[in-house]
CSV table of C-alpha atoms and ligand atoms in Angstrom, one decimal:
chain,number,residue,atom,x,y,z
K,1,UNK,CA,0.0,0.0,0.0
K,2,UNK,CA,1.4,3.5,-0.9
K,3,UNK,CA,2.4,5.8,1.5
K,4,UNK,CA,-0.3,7.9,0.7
K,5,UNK,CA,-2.9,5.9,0.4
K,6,UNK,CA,-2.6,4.7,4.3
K,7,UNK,CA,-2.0,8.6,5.4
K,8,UNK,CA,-5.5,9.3,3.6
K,9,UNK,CA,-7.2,6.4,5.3
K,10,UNK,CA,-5.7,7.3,8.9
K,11,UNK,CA,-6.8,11.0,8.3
K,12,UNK,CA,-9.8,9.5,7.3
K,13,UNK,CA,-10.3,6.9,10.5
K,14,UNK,CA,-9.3,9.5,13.0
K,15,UNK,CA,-11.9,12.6,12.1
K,16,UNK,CA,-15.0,12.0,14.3
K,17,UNK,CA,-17.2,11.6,11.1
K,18,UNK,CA,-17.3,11.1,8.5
K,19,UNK,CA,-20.8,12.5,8.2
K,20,UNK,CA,-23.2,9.9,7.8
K,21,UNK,CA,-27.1,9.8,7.8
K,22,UNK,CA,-29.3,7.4,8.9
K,23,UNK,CA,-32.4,6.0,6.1
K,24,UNK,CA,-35.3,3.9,6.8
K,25,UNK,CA,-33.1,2.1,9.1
K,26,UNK,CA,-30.0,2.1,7.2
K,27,UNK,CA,-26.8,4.1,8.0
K,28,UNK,CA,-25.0,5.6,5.2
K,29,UNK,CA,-21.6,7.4,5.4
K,30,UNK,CA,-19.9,9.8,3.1
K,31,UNK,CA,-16.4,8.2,2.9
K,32,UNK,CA,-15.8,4.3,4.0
K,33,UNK,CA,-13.6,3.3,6.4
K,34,UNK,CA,-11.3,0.7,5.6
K,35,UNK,CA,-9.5,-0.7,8.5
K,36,UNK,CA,-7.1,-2.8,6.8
K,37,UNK,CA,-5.7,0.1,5.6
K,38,UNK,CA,-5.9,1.6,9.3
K,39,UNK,CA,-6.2,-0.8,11.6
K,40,UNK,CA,-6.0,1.2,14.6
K,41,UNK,CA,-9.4,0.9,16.5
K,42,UNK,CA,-10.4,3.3,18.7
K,43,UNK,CA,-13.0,1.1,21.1
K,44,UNK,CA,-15.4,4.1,22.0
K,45,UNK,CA,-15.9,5.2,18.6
K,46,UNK,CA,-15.3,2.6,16.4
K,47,UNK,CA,-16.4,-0.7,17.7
K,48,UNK,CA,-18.0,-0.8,20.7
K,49,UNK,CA,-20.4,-3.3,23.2
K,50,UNK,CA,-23.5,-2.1,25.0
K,51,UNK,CA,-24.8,-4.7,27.9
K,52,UNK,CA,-28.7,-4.8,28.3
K,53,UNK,CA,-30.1,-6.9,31.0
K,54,UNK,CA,-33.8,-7.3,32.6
K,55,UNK,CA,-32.3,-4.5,35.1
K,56,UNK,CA,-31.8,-2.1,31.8
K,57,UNK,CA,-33.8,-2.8,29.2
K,58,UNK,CA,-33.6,0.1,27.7
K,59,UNK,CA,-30.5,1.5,28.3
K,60,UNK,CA,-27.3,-0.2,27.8
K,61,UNK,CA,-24.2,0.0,29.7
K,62,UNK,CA,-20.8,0.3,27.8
K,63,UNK,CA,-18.6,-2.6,28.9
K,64,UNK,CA,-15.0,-1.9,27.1
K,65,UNK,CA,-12.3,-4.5,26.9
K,66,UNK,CA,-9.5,-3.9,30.1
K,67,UNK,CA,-12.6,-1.9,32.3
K,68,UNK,CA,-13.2,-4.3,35.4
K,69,UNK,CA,-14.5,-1.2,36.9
K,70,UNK,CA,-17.3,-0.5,34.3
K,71,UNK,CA,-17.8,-4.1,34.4
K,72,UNK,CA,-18.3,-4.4,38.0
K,73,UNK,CA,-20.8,-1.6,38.2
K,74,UNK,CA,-22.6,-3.2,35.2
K,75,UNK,CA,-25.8,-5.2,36.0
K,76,UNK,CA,-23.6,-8.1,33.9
K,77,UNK,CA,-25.1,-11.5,35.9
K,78,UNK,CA,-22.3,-14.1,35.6
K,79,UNK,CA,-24.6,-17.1,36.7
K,80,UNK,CA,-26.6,-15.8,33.7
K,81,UNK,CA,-26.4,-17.3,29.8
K,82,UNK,CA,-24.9,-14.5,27.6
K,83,UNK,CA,-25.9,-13.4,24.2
K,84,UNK,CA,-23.7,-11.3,21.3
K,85,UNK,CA,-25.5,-9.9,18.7
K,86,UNK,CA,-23.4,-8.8,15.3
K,87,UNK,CA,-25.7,-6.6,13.3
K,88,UNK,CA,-25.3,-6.4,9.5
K,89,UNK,CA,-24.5,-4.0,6.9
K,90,UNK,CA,-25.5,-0.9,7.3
K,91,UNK,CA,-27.2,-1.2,10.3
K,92,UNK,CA,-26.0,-0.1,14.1
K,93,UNK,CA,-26.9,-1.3,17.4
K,94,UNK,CA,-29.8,0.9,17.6
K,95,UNK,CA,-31.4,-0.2,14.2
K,96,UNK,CA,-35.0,-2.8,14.3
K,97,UNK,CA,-32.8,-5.9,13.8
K,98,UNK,CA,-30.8,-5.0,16.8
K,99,UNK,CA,-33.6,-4.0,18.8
K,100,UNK,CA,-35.7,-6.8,17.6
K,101,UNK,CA,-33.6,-9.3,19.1
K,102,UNK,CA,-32.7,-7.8,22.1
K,103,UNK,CA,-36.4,-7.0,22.8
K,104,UNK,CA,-37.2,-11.0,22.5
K,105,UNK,CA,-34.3,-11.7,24.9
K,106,UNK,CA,-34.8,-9.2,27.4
K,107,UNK,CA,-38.8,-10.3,27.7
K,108,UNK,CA,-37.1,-13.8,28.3
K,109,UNK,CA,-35.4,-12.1,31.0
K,110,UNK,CA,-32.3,-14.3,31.6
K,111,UNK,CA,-29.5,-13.3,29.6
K,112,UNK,CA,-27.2,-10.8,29.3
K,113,UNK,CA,-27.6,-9.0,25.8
K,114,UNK,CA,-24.8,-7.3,24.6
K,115,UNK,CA,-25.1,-5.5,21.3
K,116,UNK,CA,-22.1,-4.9,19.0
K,117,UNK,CA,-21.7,-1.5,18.2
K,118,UNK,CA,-19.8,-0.9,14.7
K,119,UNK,CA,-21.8,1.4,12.5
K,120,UNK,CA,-18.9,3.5,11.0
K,121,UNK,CA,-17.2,-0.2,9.7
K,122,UNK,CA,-20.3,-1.2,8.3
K,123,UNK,CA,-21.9,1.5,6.8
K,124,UNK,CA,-23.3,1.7,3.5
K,125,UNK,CA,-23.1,1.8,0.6
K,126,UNK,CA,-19.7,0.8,0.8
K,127,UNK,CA,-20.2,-3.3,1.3
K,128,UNK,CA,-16.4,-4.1,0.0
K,129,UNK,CA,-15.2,-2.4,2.8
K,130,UNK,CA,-18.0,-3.5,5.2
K,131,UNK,CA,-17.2,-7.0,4.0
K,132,UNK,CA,-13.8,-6.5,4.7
K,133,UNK,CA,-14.0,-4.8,8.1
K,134,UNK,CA,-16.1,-8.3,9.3
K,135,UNK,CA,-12.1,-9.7,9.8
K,136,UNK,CA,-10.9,-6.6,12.3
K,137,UNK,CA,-14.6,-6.6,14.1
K,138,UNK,CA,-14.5,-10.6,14.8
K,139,UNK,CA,-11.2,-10.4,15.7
K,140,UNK,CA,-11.5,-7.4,18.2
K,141,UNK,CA,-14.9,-8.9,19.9
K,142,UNK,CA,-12.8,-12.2,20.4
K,143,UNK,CA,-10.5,-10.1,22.3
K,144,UNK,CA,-13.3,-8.6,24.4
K,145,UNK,CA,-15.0,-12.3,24.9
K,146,UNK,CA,-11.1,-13.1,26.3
K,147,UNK,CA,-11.6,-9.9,28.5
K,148,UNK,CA,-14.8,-11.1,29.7
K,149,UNK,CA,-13.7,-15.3,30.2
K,150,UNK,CA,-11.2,-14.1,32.4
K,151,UNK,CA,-13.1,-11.7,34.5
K,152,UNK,CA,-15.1,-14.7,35.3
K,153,UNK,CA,-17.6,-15.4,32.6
K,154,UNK,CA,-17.9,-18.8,31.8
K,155,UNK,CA,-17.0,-19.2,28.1
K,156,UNK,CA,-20.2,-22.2,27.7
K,157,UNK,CA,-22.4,-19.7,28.4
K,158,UNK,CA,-21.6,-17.7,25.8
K,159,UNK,CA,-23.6,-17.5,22.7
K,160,UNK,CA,-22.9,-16.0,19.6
K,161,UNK,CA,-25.4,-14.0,16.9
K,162,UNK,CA,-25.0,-12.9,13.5
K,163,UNK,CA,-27.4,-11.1,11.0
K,164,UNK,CA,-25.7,-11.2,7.0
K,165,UNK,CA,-22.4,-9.7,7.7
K,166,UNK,CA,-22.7,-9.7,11.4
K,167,UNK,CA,-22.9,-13.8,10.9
K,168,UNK,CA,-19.4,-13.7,8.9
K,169,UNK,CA,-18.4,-11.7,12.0
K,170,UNK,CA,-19.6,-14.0,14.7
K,171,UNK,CA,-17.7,-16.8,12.8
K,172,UNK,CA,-13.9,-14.6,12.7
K,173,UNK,CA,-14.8,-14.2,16.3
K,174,UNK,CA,-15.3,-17.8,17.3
K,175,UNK,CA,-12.5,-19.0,15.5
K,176,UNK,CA,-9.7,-16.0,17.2
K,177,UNK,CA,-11.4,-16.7,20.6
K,178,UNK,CA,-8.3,-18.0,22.5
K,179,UNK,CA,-9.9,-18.7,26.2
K,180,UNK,CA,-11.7,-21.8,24.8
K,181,UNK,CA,-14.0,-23.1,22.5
K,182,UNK,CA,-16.9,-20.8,21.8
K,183,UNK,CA,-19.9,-23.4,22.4
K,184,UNK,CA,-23.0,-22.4,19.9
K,185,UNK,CA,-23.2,-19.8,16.9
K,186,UNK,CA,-26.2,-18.6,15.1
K,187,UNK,CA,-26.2,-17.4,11.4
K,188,UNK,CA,-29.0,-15.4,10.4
K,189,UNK,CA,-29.1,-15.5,6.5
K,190,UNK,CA,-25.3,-14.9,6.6
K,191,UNK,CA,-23.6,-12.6,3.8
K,192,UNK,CA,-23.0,-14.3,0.0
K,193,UNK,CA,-21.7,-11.5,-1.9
K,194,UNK,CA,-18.1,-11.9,-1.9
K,195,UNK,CA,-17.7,-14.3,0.6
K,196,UNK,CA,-18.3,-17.3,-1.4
K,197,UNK,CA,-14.9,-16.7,-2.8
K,198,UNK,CA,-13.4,-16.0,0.7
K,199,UNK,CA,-11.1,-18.7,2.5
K,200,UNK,CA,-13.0,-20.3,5.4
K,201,UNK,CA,-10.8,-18.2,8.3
K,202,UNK,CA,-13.1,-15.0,7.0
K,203,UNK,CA,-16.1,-16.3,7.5
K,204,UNK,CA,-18.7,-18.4,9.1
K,205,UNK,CA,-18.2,-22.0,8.9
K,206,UNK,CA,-18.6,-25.4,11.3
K,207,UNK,CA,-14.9,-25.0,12.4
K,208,UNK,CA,-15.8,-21.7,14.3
K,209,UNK,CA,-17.9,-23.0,17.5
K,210,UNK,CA,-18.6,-26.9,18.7
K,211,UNK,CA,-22.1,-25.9,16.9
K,212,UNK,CA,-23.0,-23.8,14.5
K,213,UNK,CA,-26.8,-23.3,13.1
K,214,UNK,CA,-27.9,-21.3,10.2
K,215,UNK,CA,-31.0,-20.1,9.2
K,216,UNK,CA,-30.9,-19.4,5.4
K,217,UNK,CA,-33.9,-17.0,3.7
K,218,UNK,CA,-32.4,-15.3,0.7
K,219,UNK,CA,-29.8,-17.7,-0.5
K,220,UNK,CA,-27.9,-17.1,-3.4
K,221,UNK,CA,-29.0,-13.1,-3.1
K,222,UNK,CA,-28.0,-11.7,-0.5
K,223,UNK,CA,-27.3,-14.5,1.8
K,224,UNK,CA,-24.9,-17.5,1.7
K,225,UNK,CA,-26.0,-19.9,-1.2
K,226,UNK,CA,-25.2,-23.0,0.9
K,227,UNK,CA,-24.6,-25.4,3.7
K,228,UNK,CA,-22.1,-23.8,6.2
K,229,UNK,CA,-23.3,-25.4,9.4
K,230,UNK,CA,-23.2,-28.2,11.4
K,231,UNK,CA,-27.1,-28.1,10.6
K,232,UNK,CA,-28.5,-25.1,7.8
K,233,UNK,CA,-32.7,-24.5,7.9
K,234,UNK,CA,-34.5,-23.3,5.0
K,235,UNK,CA,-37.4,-22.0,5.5
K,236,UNK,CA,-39.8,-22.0,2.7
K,237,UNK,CA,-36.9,-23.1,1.1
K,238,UNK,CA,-34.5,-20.8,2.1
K,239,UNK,CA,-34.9,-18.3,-1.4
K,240,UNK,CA,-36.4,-15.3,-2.3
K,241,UNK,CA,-39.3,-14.3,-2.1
K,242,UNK,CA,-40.3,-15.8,1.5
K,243,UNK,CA,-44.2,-15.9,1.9
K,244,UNK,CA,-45.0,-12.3,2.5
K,245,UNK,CA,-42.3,-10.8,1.0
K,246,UNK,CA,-43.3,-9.9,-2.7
K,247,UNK,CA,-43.0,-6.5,-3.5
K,248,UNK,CA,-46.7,-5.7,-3.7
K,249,UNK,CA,-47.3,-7.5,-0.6
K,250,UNK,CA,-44.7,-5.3,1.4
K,251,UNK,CA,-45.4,-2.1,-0.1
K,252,UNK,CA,-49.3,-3.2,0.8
K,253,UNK,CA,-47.6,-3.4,4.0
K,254,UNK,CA,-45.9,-0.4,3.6
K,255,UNK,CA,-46.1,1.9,1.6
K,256,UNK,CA,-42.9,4.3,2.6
K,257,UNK,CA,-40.7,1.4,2.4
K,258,UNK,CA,-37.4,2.1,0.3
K,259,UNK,CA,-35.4,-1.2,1.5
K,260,UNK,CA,-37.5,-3.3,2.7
K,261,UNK,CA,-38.8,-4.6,-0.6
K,262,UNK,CA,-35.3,-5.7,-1.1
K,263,UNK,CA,-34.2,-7.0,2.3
K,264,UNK,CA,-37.4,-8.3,3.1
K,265,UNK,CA,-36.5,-11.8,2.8
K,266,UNK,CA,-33.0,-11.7,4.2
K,267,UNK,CA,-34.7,-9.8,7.2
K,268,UNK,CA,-37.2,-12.6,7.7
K,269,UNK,CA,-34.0,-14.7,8.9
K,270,UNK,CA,-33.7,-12.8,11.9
K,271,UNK,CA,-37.6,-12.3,12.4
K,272,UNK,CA,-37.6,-15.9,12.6
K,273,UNK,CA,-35.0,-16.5,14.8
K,274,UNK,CA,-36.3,-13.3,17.5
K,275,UNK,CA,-40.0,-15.2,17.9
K,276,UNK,CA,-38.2,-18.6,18.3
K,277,UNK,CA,-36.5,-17.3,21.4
K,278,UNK,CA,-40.5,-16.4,22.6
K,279,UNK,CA,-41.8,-19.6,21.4
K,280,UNK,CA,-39.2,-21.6,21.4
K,281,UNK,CA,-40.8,-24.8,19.8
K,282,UNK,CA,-42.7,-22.9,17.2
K,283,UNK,CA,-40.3,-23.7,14.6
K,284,UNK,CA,-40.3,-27.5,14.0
K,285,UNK,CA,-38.3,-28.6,11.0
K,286,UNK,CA,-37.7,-31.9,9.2
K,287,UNK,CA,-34.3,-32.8,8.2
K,288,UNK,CA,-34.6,-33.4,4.6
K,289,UNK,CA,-32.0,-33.7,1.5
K,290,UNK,CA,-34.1,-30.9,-0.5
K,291,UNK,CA,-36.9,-28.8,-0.4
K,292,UNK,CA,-38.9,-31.3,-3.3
K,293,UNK,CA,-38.4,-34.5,-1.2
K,294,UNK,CA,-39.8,-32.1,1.8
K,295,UNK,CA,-42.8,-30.5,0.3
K,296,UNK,CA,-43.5,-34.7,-1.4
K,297,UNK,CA,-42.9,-35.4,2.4
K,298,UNK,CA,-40.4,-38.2,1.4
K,299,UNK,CA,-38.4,-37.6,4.5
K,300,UNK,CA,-38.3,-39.3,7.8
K,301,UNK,CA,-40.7,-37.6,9.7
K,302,UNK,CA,-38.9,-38.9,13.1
K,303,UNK,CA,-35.8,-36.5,12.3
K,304,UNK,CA,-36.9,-33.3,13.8
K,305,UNK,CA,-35.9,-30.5,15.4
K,306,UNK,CA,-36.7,-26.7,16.4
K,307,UNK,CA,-35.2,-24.1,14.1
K,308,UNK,CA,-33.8,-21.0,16.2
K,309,UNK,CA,-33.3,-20.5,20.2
K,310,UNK,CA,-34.2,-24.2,21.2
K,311,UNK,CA,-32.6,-26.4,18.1
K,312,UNK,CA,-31.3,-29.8,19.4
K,313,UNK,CA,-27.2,-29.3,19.5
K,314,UNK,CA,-27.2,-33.1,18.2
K,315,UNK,CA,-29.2,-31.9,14.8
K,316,UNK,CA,-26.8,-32.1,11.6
K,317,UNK,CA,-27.7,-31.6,7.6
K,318,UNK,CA,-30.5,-29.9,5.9
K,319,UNK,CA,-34.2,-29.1,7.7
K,320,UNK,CA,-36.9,-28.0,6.3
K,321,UNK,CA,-39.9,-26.2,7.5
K,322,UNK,CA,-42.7,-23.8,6.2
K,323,UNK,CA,-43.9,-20.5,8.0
K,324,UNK,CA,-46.8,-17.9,7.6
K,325,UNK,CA,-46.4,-14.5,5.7
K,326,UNK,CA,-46.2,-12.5,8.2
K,327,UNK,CA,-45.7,-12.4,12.1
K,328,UNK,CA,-46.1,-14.4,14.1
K,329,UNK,CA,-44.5,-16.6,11.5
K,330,UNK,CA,-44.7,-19.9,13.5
K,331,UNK,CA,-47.3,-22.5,12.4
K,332,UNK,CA,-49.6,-25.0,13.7
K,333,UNK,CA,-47.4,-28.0,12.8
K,334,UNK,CA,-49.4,-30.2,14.8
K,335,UNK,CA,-52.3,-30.8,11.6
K,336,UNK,CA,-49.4,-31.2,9.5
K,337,UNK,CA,-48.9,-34.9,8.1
K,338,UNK,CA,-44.7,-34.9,7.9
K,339,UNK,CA,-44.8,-34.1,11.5
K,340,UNK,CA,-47.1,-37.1,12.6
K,341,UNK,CA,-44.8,-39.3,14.4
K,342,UNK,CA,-43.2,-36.7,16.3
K,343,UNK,CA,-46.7,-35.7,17.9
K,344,UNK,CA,-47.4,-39.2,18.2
K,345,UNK,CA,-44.9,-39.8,20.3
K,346,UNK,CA,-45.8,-36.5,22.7
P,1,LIG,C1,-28.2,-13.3,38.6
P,1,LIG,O1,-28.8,-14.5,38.0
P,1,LIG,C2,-29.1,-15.5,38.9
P,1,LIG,C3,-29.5,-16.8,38.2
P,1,LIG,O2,-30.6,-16.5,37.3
P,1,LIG,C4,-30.2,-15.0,39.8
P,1,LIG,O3,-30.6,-15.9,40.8
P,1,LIG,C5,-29.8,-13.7,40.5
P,1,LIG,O4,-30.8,-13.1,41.2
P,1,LIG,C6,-29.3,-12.7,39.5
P,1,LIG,N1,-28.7,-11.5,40.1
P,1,LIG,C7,-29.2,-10.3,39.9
P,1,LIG,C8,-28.5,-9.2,40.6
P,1,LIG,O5,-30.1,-10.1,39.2
């Protein structure tokens, strides 16, 4: 890299902006910021962690890698599971996805919910650098899980969560975590573009957590085109459009949306996966080798398992499942005839 080029992209990372506005629940920025070509991170603007629990729902509390004292006055709960959420492209940790997910977890009211923070490294419309940044985030939120695991969190607790380029994220992080093996991540309809090509250490795959789960709603658009898990879901499939999300259905819906005819699909991955974690065993899926086999119900109806906050950790391979157009998305799987041994044997 030349000289220059790096002094531009420092000058660039160090201003306080660059100005950015945010659309329909989008964040765009002027200028990107690359940080390969800067790597220096600056925690409290750049990447940061904000800790909800039932005792602040609605206001988070900045835990920052090194801070035992902020950590200490924190209402973190160490006998308490703990959640990461990695929003996507962007997005910040204020956007609906973000919210969306905490909301379900904080009704739950047993976790801590700590939301990534990294708005400036994933703004739009600059996705080859968001892409890119997914490395420098995973790796620095591995450092902070290190921070936490030896401040006395225990590491099996730990869950991880990814929306689209948050999921490539997740997987970096898992995989750089040195305390341990990072027990369970969750893909949400993580990123294609770009990252097919990518080597395996730059993005989600099985190797990143003893289990990995991904729910796939826009394959081959905007999310991965295929199996990356120890077990993948596909929902209706798994393509675009999911039920509900043609565009004159969401701009019936609607009728402001700018993005959400778009990212409707890919967004249904993470609608999906917030009510499973209020109805856990809403979701049930057949394991299936394709969507025809499933919808000819030619597969074994006793391999089944719930998509989303209560899947079996033993489930591996393809499941299939079908969901209503619009929220809430779970059906009644009970009247449903590929499901018939498993409520036989309830
Ligand atoms: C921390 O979590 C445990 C286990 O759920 C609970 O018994 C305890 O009351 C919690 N502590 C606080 C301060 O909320």
């Amino acid at each position: 890299m030349a000289v220059s080029d790096f002094l531009l992209y420092c000058f660039i990372s160090a201003l306080p902006g660059p100005p950015g506005v945010s659309v329909d629940n989008a964040y765009v920025q002027l200028i990107p910021i690359n940080k390969h070509k800067c790597p220096k991170i600056d925690p409290v603007r750049d990447i940061s962690f904000q800790l909800y629990t039932r005792h602040n729902p609605l206001h988070h509390q900045r835990l920052i890698i090194g801070d035992d004292e902020a950590l200490q006055k924190s209402n973190f709960n160490f006998s308490q599971p703990t959640v990461i959420f990695f929003h996507a492209f962007f997005e910040n940790s204020m956007s609906l996805t973000a919210t969306i997910i905490r909301t379900a977890y904080l009704q739950r009211g047993d976790h801590n919910i700590i939301l990534l923070n990294a708005p400036r490294l994933e703004a739009g419309p600059w996705y080859l650098t968001a892409a890119r940044n997914t490395e420098v985030v995973g790796r620095y939120t591995a450092m902070f899980i290190d921070y936490l695991v030896s401040r006395g969190m225990y590491l099996p607790s730990l869950h991880l969560v990814g929306l689209s380029l948050g999921a490539q994220m997740a997987g970096v992080c898992g995989q750089n975590v040195r305390s341990g093996r990072v027990t369970r991540i969750t893909g949400l309809d993580p990123a294609g573009p770009l990252f097919k090509k990518w080597p395996k250490n730059l993005k989600l795959d099985a190797g990143d957590a003893e289990f990995v789960d991904v729910i796939h709603t826009d394959a081959g658009i905007f999310g991965y085109p295929t199996q990356i898990g120890h077990v993948d879901f596909w929902p209706n499939r798994g393509i675009s459009p999911q039920p509900g999300c043609t565009i004159p259905e969401v701009k019936r819906r609607n009728p402001d949306a700018i993005i959400e005819p778009l990212f409707c699909s890919h967004w249904r991955s993470y609608q999906f996966y917030a009510e499973s974690v209020l109805n856990p065993y809403g979701f049930l899926s057949v394991a299936c080798n394709s969507w025809e086999d499933y919808t000819q119900q030619k597969c074994d109806p006793n391999q089944v398992t719930n998509m989303g906050f209560a899947v079996d950790y033993n489930a591996r391979g393809n499941y299939y499942l079908r969901t209503n157009r619009e929220s809430p998305f779970s059906i009644d799987t009970s009247a449903r005839p590929e499901y018939s041994s498993y409520f036989n044997k309830r």
